[in-house]
XYZ file of C-alpha atoms in Angstrom:
580
model
C -23.685 -2.846 19.141
C -21.782 0.395 19.537
C -21.576 2.478 16.407
C -18.070 3.354 15.151
C -16.713 6.807 15.754
C -16.894 7.728 12.095
C -20.074 6.112 10.746
C -20.680 6.357 7.039
C -21.880 4.095 4.276
C -20.332 4.364 0.844
C -23.079 4.409 -1.770
C -22.766 4.000 -5.504
C -25.705 5.475 -7.421
C -26.681 3.528 -10.511
C -26.519 6.587 -12.772
C -24.797 9.937 -12.744
C -26.950 11.849 -15.194
C -27.544 14.589 -12.626
C -23.885 15.216 -12.031
C -22.684 18.691 -12.957
C -19.052 17.639 -13.118
C -17.637 17.265 -16.608
C -14.894 14.716 -17.072
C -12.854 14.390 -20.234
C -11.621 10.912 -21.036
C -9.089 10.042 -23.707
C -10.468 7.097 -25.656
C -8.225 4.725 -27.573
C -10.006 3.929 -30.835
C -8.157 0.629 -30.995
C -9.725 -0.443 -27.717
C -12.883 -2.456 -28.362
C -13.999 -2.308 -24.726
C -17.376 -0.515 -24.615
C -17.332 2.871 -22.951
C -19.927 3.975 -20.446
C -20.622 6.835 -18.093
C -19.277 5.905 -14.662
C -21.514 6.346 -11.625
C -20.882 8.986 -8.992
C -19.274 7.664 -5.810
C -20.456 9.235 -2.567
C -20.009 8.662 1.162
C -23.243 8.971 3.130
C -23.183 9.462 6.924
C -25.697 6.900 8.174
C -25.750 7.203 11.949
C -29.331 6.808 13.130
C -30.683 6.040 9.666
C -33.303 3.329 9.243
C -32.271 0.597 6.796
C -35.118 -1.699 5.767
C -33.814 -5.171 4.907
C -36.203 -7.568 3.176
C -35.272 -11.233 3.573
C -33.930 -13.730 6.101
C -30.952 -15.317 4.324
C -27.198 -14.995 4.789
C -27.111 -11.823 2.691
C -29.739 -10.219 4.927
C -27.577 -11.040 7.934
C -24.539 -9.522 6.223
C -26.510 -6.375 5.346
C -27.505 -6.016 9.018
C -23.876 -6.318 10.040
C -22.818 -3.609 7.602
C -25.649 -1.281 8.652
C -24.719 -1.642 12.311
C -21.063 -0.953 11.506
C -21.949 2.442 10.041
C -24.278 3.386 12.879
C -27.558 2.725 11.090
C -30.564 0.990 12.644
C -31.507 -2.015 10.495
C -35.036 -3.395 10.464
C -35.585 -6.787 8.848
C -38.908 -7.930 7.494
C -39.910 -11.450 6.470
C -42.923 -13.739 6.996
C -41.013 -16.847 8.086
C -41.129 -17.907 11.733
C -38.025 -16.927 13.663
C -37.258 -20.553 14.527
C -37.538 -21.612 10.883
C -34.515 -23.253 9.280
C -34.766 -20.685 6.487
C -33.767 -17.907 8.879
C -30.001 -17.452 8.910
C -28.410 -18.237 12.272
C -26.529 -14.948 12.539
C -29.649 -12.945 11.692
C -31.722 -14.858 14.221
C -29.181 -14.118 16.944
C -29.163 -10.393 16.179
C -32.960 -10.293 16.340
C -33.050 -12.178 19.635
C -30.366 -9.880 21.066
C -32.365 -6.819 20.057
C -29.645 -5.471 17.765
C -32.021 -5.153 14.814
C -35.701 -4.387 14.445
C -37.975 -7.185 13.278
C -41.311 -7.194 11.461
C -42.624 -10.745 11.173
C -44.783 -10.535 8.042
C -44.506 -9.945 4.351
C -43.448 -6.599 2.914
C -46.083 -3.919 2.403
C -45.678 -0.699 0.444
C -46.722 1.336 3.466
C -43.593 0.082 5.262
C -41.562 2.512 3.195
C -43.460 5.455 4.714
C -44.098 4.234 8.264
C -40.985 2.460 9.546
C -38.572 5.380 9.207
C -37.414 8.251 11.410
C -39.658 11.010 12.666
C -37.351 13.752 11.331
C -37.880 12.518 7.759
C -41.618 11.967 8.218
C -41.152 8.239 8.846
C -39.749 7.417 5.421
C -37.035 4.760 5.596
C -33.563 5.869 4.523
C -32.566 2.868 2.404
C -33.987 -0.476 1.309
C -32.117 -3.733 0.742
C -33.964 -6.528 -1.065
C -32.050 -9.729 -0.282
C -34.830 -12.286 -0.752
C -34.313 -12.679 -4.489
C -37.264 -12.788 -6.863
C -39.098 -15.762 -5.361
C -40.703 -14.241 -2.281
C -41.144 -10.547 -3.114
C -41.946 -8.370 -6.101
C -38.531 -6.751 -6.419
C -39.548 -4.783 -9.500
C -42.497 -3.208 -7.697
C -40.364 -2.364 -4.669
C -37.698 -0.810 -6.889
C -40.200 1.351 -8.793
C -41.904 2.490 -5.592
C -38.602 3.386 -3.948
C -37.524 5.312 -7.033
C -40.771 7.286 -7.011
C -40.334 8.090 -3.308
C -36.637 8.955 -3.744
C -35.614 6.120 -1.395
C -32.279 4.439 -2.281
C -32.847 0.748 -3.019
C -30.505 -2.177 -3.564
C -31.833 -5.404 -5.083
C -29.702 -8.527 -4.919
C -28.273 -9.635 -8.275
C -30.029 -6.868 -10.201
C -28.193 -3.692 -11.073
C -31.120 -2.588 -13.235
C -33.439 -2.512 -10.212
C -30.891 -0.962 -7.859
C -30.321 2.757 -7.442
C -27.151 2.149 -5.432
C -24.672 -0.600 -4.643
C -22.295 -1.100 -1.746
C -18.591 -0.894 -2.446
C -15.917 -3.292 -1.321
C -14.767 -1.188 1.620
C -11.783 -0.990 3.960
C -12.193 1.097 7.132
C -9.709 2.393 9.695
C -11.159 5.132 11.879
C -12.014 8.119 9.679
C -10.318 6.481 6.679
C -12.521 4.524 4.301
C -11.377 3.111 0.993
C -14.074 1.890 -1.364
C -13.522 0.078 -4.646
C -16.038 -0.741 -7.332
C -15.803 -2.326 -10.756
C -19.219 -0.850 -11.634
C -20.766 -4.284 -11.670
C -18.145 -5.741 -14.009
C -16.345 -7.931 -11.486
C -17.171 -7.730 -7.790
C -14.721 -10.503 -6.869
C -11.906 -8.516 -8.445
C -13.001 -5.483 -6.421
C -12.572 -7.464 -3.199
C -9.094 -8.531 -4.211
C -8.126 -4.992 -5.179
C -9.423 -3.712 -1.854
C -7.311 -6.245 0.044
C -4.280 -5.351 -2.058
C -4.672 -1.648 -1.340
C -5.352 -2.205 2.353
C -2.358 -4.508 2.823
C -0.063 -1.849 1.326
C -1.063 0.728 3.933
C 0.928 1.116 7.157
C -0.786 0.071 10.363
C -2.337 3.088 12.068
C -2.931 5.229 8.983
C -6.474 5.933 10.193
C -5.109 7.478 13.375
C -2.768 9.625 11.303
C -5.754 10.923 9.316
C -7.471 11.861 12.556
C -4.451 13.653 14.019
C -3.635 15.575 10.849
C -7.289 16.454 10.404
C -7.339 17.884 13.907
C -4.234 19.946 13.170
C -5.784 21.236 9.968
C -8.896 22.408 11.793
C -6.775 24.141 14.440
C -4.755 25.968 11.786
C -7.880 27.099 9.944
C -9.626 28.253 13.116
C -6.553 30.123 14.313
C -6.039 31.913 10.999
C -9.699 32.869 10.733
C -9.827 34.202 14.288
C -6.969 36.581 13.699
C -7.449 39.844 11.893
C -4.195 39.094 10.105
C -1.610 36.377 10.707
C 1.217 38.762 9.798
C 2.035 42.419 10.535
C -0.134 44.705 8.428
C 1.618 46.734 5.740
C 2.319 50.355 6.646
C 0.001 51.560 3.925
C -2.976 49.962 5.636
C -5.552 52.580 6.669
C -8.246 51.931 9.262
C -11.484 53.843 9.786
C -10.895 53.760 13.522
C -7.909 53.428 15.812
C -9.506 50.498 17.623
C -11.344 48.891 14.727
C -9.873 46.766 12.004
C -12.169 45.400 9.348
C -10.863 42.224 7.745
C -12.622 40.016 5.240
C -12.650 36.575 6.811
C -12.647 34.109 3.975
C -12.277 30.333 4.172
C -8.711 29.130 3.786
C -9.218 25.914 1.821
C -11.169 24.548 4.762
C -13.836 22.995 2.578
C -11.582 20.784 0.512
C -13.115 17.355 0.040
C -11.609 13.909 -0.307
C -12.404 13.754 -4.000
C -10.325 12.276 -6.801
C -9.083 15.543 -8.272
C -5.397 16.359 -8.349
C -3.836 19.099 -6.246
C -4.524 22.649 -7.379
C -2.129 24.304 -9.784
C -1.049 26.652 -6.983
C -0.077 23.786 -4.711
C 3.667 24.418 -5.015
C 3.493 28.094 -5.911
C 6.222 30.335 -4.534
C 5.062 32.591 -1.700
C 6.762 35.998 -1.685
C 7.381 37.710 1.671
C 5.254 40.713 0.675
C 2.354 38.623 -0.644
C -0.074 39.078 2.224
C -2.916 37.001 0.802
C -0.638 34.046 0.136
C 0.957 34.364 3.561
C -2.455 33.941 5.145
C -2.702 30.372 3.893
C 0.939 29.355 4.114
C 0.488 27.075 7.130
C -2.455 25.204 5.663
C -0.580 24.848 2.372
C 2.469 23.570 4.198
C 0.298 21.008 5.963
C -1.112 19.925 2.610
C 2.408 19.404 1.299
C 3.298 17.300 4.331
C 0.323 15.064 3.581
C 1.309 14.888 -0.072
C 5.040 14.252 0.174
C 5.947 12.665 3.482
C 6.206 8.867 3.649
C 3.022 7.365 5.036
C 4.895 5.610 7.816
C 6.335 8.916 8.950
C 2.829 10.378 9.111
C 1.675 7.381 11.120
C 4.538 7.861 13.584
C 3.562 11.472 14.364
C 2.607 11.913 18.023
C 0.283 14.440 19.629
C 3.390 16.313 20.787
C 4.591 16.508 17.195
C 1.188 17.815 16.146
C 1.286 20.519 18.821
C 4.764 21.552 17.690
C 3.582 21.717 14.090
C 0.935 24.180 15.113
C 3.607 26.747 16.003
C 6.398 25.812 13.653
C 6.796 26.236 9.943
C 9.408 24.688 7.722
C 9.790 25.038 3.989
C 12.499 22.445 3.674
C 11.733 19.384 1.658
C 13.714 16.304 1.063
C 13.604 13.696 -1.602
C 14.563 10.182 -0.648
C 17.556 8.940 -2.594
C 16.902 6.530 -5.377
C 19.049 3.547 -6.026
C 19.395 1.232 -8.947
C 20.987 -2.120 -9.328
C 23.290 -2.789 -12.247
C 22.562 -6.039 -13.966
C 25.591 -8.007 -14.948
C 25.641 -10.824 -17.370
C 26.999 -14.103 -16.096
C 28.102 -17.172 -17.899
C 25.149 -19.208 -19.089
C 24.785 -22.219 -16.755
C 23.790 -25.727 -17.734
C 20.030 -26.095 -17.639
C 18.660 -27.082 -14.226
C 15.338 -27.107 -12.423
C 14.507 -26.683 -8.754
C 11.162 -27.587 -7.246
C 10.721 -25.298 -4.259
C 8.063 -24.574 -1.670
C 7.216 -20.937 -1.004
C 5.787 -21.535 2.458
C 2.404 -20.194 3.589
C 2.845 -16.742 2.029
C 5.035 -14.482 4.135
C 8.369 -13.908 2.340
C 10.245 -14.129 5.647
C 9.229 -17.795 5.881
C 11.064 -18.768 2.706
C 14.053 -20.974 3.392
C 17.424 -19.520 2.438
C 17.915 -22.261 -0.129
C 14.564 -21.469 -1.755
C 15.243 -17.729 -1.770
C 18.671 -18.245 -3.345
C 17.121 -20.424 -6.047
C 14.382 -17.871 -6.690
C 16.786 -14.953 -7.013
C 19.082 -16.788 -9.423
C 16.428 -18.282 -11.712
C 15.949 -17.408 -15.373
C 12.383 -18.725 -15.472
C 9.931 -19.054 -12.581
C 6.900 -21.266 -13.073
C 4.464 -20.381 -10.286
C 1.146 -21.763 -9.126
C -1.690 -19.253 -9.395
C -2.218 -18.937 -5.632
C 1.379 -18.119 -4.721
C 0.976 -14.806 -2.828
C 2.062 -11.592 -4.516
C 4.482 -10.918 -1.649
C 6.485 -13.934 -2.781
C 6.214 -13.091 -6.464
C 7.467 -9.576 -5.781
C 10.840 -11.124 -4.937
C 11.298 -12.323 -8.505
C 14.125 -10.311 -10.134
C 13.125 -8.072 -13.023
C 15.541 -9.872 -15.307
C 13.740 -13.192 -14.705
C 10.678 -14.421 -16.553
C 7.642 -15.199 -14.422
C 4.926 -17.484 -15.733
C 1.862 -18.158 -13.586
C -0.145 -21.316 -14.119
C -3.415 -20.827 -15.963
C -5.331 -23.265 -13.792
C -8.881 -22.088 -14.143
C -11.744 -24.552 -13.517
C -11.783 -27.259 -16.125
C -8.258 -26.528 -17.312
C -6.155 -27.825 -14.426
C -4.620 -30.803 -16.222
C -3.867 -28.883 -19.424
C -2.357 -26.011 -17.437
C -0.190 -28.424 -15.463
C 1.180 -29.987 -18.645
C 1.778 -26.545 -20.149
C 3.843 -25.619 -17.101
C 5.956 -28.773 -17.289
C 6.628 -28.385 -21.006
C 7.678 -24.755 -20.586
C 10.109 -25.868 -17.909
C 11.567 -28.590 -20.109
C 12.026 -26.201 -23.045
C 13.887 -23.730 -20.833
C 16.143 -26.461 -19.452
C 17.001 -27.560 -22.967
C 18.015 -23.956 -23.717
C 20.417 -24.077 -20.788
C 18.325 -21.941 -18.433
C 17.875 -22.238 -14.700
C 14.235 -22.993 -13.917
C 12.377 -22.732 -10.620
C 9.057 -24.466 -10.168
C 7.449 -22.413 -7.394
C 4.715 -24.038 -5.345
C 2.821 -23.097 -2.218
C 3.727 -24.549 1.148
C 5.805 -27.701 0.775
C 6.057 -29.318 -2.675
C 5.218 -32.780 -1.382
C 2.227 -31.898 0.837
C -0.670 -32.039 -1.632
C 1.411 -30.096 -4.114
C 1.813 -32.780 -6.806
C 5.536 -32.387 -6.326
C 6.281 -36.077 -6.661
C 4.306 -36.245 -9.916
C 6.427 -33.448 -11.364
C 9.588 -35.155 -10.118
C 8.579 -38.328 -11.946
C 7.698 -36.413 -15.122
C 11.072 -34.674 -15.360
C 12.890 -37.856 -14.379
C 11.197 -39.620 -17.279
C 12.467 -36.828 -19.536
C 16.006 -37.458 -18.355
C 16.185 -34.336 -16.183
C 17.406 -34.416 -12.608
C 15.257 -32.175 -10.437
C 16.319 -30.541 -7.181
C 13.621 -30.465 -4.483
C 13.764 -27.839 -1.730
C 11.350 -28.094 1.205
C 8.962 -25.369 2.234
C 7.003 -24.657 5.390
C 3.612 -26.250 4.888
C 0.551 -24.236 5.821
C -0.892 -27.370 7.386
C 1.458 -26.790 10.331
C 2.278 -23.076 10.123
C -1.262 -21.733 9.639
C -2.505 -23.145 12.967
C 0.493 -21.527 14.648
C -0.373 -18.112 13.188
C -3.960 -18.647 14.329
C -2.912 -19.486 17.918
C -3.891 -23.136 17.514
C -1.390 -25.734 18.817
C -2.058 -28.888 16.746
C -0.779 -30.972 19.662
C -1.327 -30.235 23.331
C -0.921 -32.474 26.334
C -4.194 -34.099 27.444
C -5.992 -32.556 24.457
C -4.452 -33.665 21.156
C -1.698 -36.209 20.572
C -2.231 -36.736 16.835
C -2.230 -34.621 13.682
C -3.994 -35.689 10.505
C -3.497 -33.746 7.266
C -6.197 -34.320 4.654
C -7.259 -32.868 1.345
C -10.754 -31.711 0.619
C -10.325 -32.162 -3.131
C -9.270 -35.442 -4.674
C -8.226 -36.288 -8.207
C -10.363 -34.528 -10.824
C -12.223 -32.715 -8.059
C -13.793 -35.792 -6.488
C -14.111 -35.295 -2.694
C -12.298 -37.975 -0.689
C -13.918 -39.963 2.093
C -13.714 -37.860 5.303
C -11.959 -39.299 8.371
C -13.743 -40.728 11.392
C -13.876 -38.804 14.656
C -10.932 -39.208 17.036
C -11.227 -36.932 20.062
C -7.464 -36.631 20.625
C -6.737 -35.765 17.004
C -6.323 -32.406 15.266
C -7.357 -32.655 11.630
C -6.226 -30.163 9.003
C -8.047 -30.050 5.664
C -6.267 -28.404 2.745
C -8.171 -27.324 -0.376
C -11.496 -27.806 1.381
C -12.975 -24.362 2.000
C -14.787 -24.289 -1.337
C -16.836 -27.315 -0.281
C -17.040 -26.639 3.426
C -20.784 -27.289 3.733
C -20.644 -30.786 2.253
C -17.479 -31.617 4.193
C -18.991 -30.602 7.536
C -22.186 -32.446 6.669
C -20.184 -35.601 5.982
C -18.162 -35.306 9.179
C -21.230 -34.869 11.389
C -23.756 -37.156 9.719
C -21.615 -40.037 8.468
C -18.430 -40.023 10.546
C -19.750 -39.302 14.017
C -18.172 -35.899 14.657
C -20.025 -33.991 17.429
C -21.403 -30.608 16.351
C -19.761 -28.883 19.324
C -16.210 -29.748 18.191
C -14.317 -26.437 17.783
C -12.865 -25.558 14.407
C -11.366 -22.683 12.456
C -11.019 -21.516 8.873
C -7.607 -19.875 8.430
C -7.175 -17.805 5.284
C -4.023 -16.238 3.822
C -2.042 -17.460 6.801
C 1.062 -15.401 7.718
C 0.086 -12.595 5.293
C -0.919 -9.113 6.392
C -4.525 -9.731 5.370
C -4.755 -13.022 7.266
C -8.207 -13.863 8.592
C -9.242 -16.472 11.145
C -12.879 -17.500 11.570
C -13.353 -19.527 14.761
C -16.493 -21.519 15.456
C -17.825 -25.053 15.886
C -18.905 -27.627 13.341
C -22.475 -26.531 14.059
C -21.947 -22.892 13.089
C -18.858 -22.688 10.864
C -20.792 -22.958 7.588
C -23.143 -20.120 8.573
C -20.137 -18.044 9.616
C -18.378 -18.433 6.272
C -21.628 -17.761 4.418
C -21.838 -14.410 6.189
C -18.213 -13.243 6.036
C -17.342 -14.793 2.667
C -14.090 -16.455 1.662
C -10.569 -15.172 1.231
C -8.511 -17.887 -0.482
C -6.228 -19.609 -0.065
C -7.468 -21.075 3.184
C -7.571 -24.267 5.191
C -9.898 -25.879 7.715
C -8.723 -27.039 11.145
C -10.950 -29.223 13.335
C -10.337 -30.558 16.831
C -10.367 -29.681 20.501
C -6.910 -28.119 20.205
C -8.627 -25.195 18.430
C -9.839 -23.808 21.762
C -6.740 -24.400 23.897
C -5.438 -20.826 23.556
C -8.530 -18.982 22.321
C -12.176 -19.761 22.990
C -15.104 -18.395 21.033
C -17.655 -16.302 22.902
C -20.751 -16.800 20.781
C -21.513 -18.629 17.557
C -18.289 -17.511 15.870
C -15.560 -14.903 15.885
C -13.564 -13.257 13.103
C -9.965 -12.093 13.538
C -8.368 -9.872 10.903
C -4.631 -9.461 10.310
C -1.596 -10.943 11.972
């Protein structure tokens, strides 16, 4: 595998007691949350480093993938035979393809000092213990690594780890890492996706182009004896010799979390020679600080070349606008049950959007995407269902009662659901409940993900001579009981909603009890139509291993059938496609 152009691994040390940076934090005495010293975040270039990975499970395979992405050379070590069922499929393939080193025995302490690079006297650069506590002495490995100053990461044990990997987004030279310091890794993944989806496409290229311009400006200014005419009072020791102190012009600034310097917007006087020396680099810094990100992304190489010779002090502030809220006559209480579609706001029907924008109270399911919720007017009240595991029925009743109370107060209520209200959305149940309460409910259709998600994943549910039927199923029945899976029909495309959380048992049932061939193509489509959409393509044989390695990104659905490979075929065990 080819290493990326900008290889680096983001490492989070477990302590920061050696840090010389002093940070002052204002503590609210009314806040009972315990305070702690945060760890120091660093980015470590890892090209050519040796990463020793102990274990043969899905996590070991994922660690190999990450090491390869940052240009490291992973070596896995485990005693199990390569053809053993305990060895993860993805890891086995990488070993057979020669992408990772392989030591087929148990871990030995001498491995830490013999499997590394020659330039560091054969010490390994980092150790990942993924085998848990059953097969290896993780405590011994951790203590030995600490004594040898080798970074070590032990699965599910922050106390034995000297570093952890962040939830990272990469685009060329740009890397964004998020950590909750072990307090909530799932939240870190969501925050990372939220940040990444807010960035314009191509921002990594903009970083590269502006970084190149910055280096050119610095080099040019340092090469010159003076960027501006010397003052008349300047005296030289020789007619042909000018001695100038060549000092760095902010060229060593790092991508840390500190704010801009206090001199960032300082006025530069025409006769201030020292300030004039750095005016171009300061101007470039202000461009990076103030220009819209999309404008920076749109800069071409020609623009960059022009910037090298031009200087402008003009700045502009985009106009701000505000909407004036006007009070309207209080309408008679009503409720609309609407479908929000798969997630992209542009897929809302006009009727649903009109209802959403005019509502006093919006009762939303917890998985309605934030892009849809962002359309809710500030004057409206948004309540999101508190459907955590074990509380689904109580949360559903709470939602209905809140809606009824608002209707009785004369408010306009919108019950916002994903997809279409009547496709596994319990819409009919809510219709019956309000009807029993004497309330007439308006139902507005939405685009169901069962049909739109395959489209966004380049899967035609029907295709001549391939699929002439579509079956929509649920993977979760009443009170969480899994329904009986359907039998195999070769000409049928089957879409499973609410099934990704139990994918392994579902696939097992399809293959072992319903006669589905293992080679049938399939796909897991997550966050369909959203900017962070992901499609994992595979077969029934490999899809579970694929999801174990890449993880989940709900909400998602599972599509099975030969139509899955009409437009796109998988070259290998599986493929992963990110974004729209």
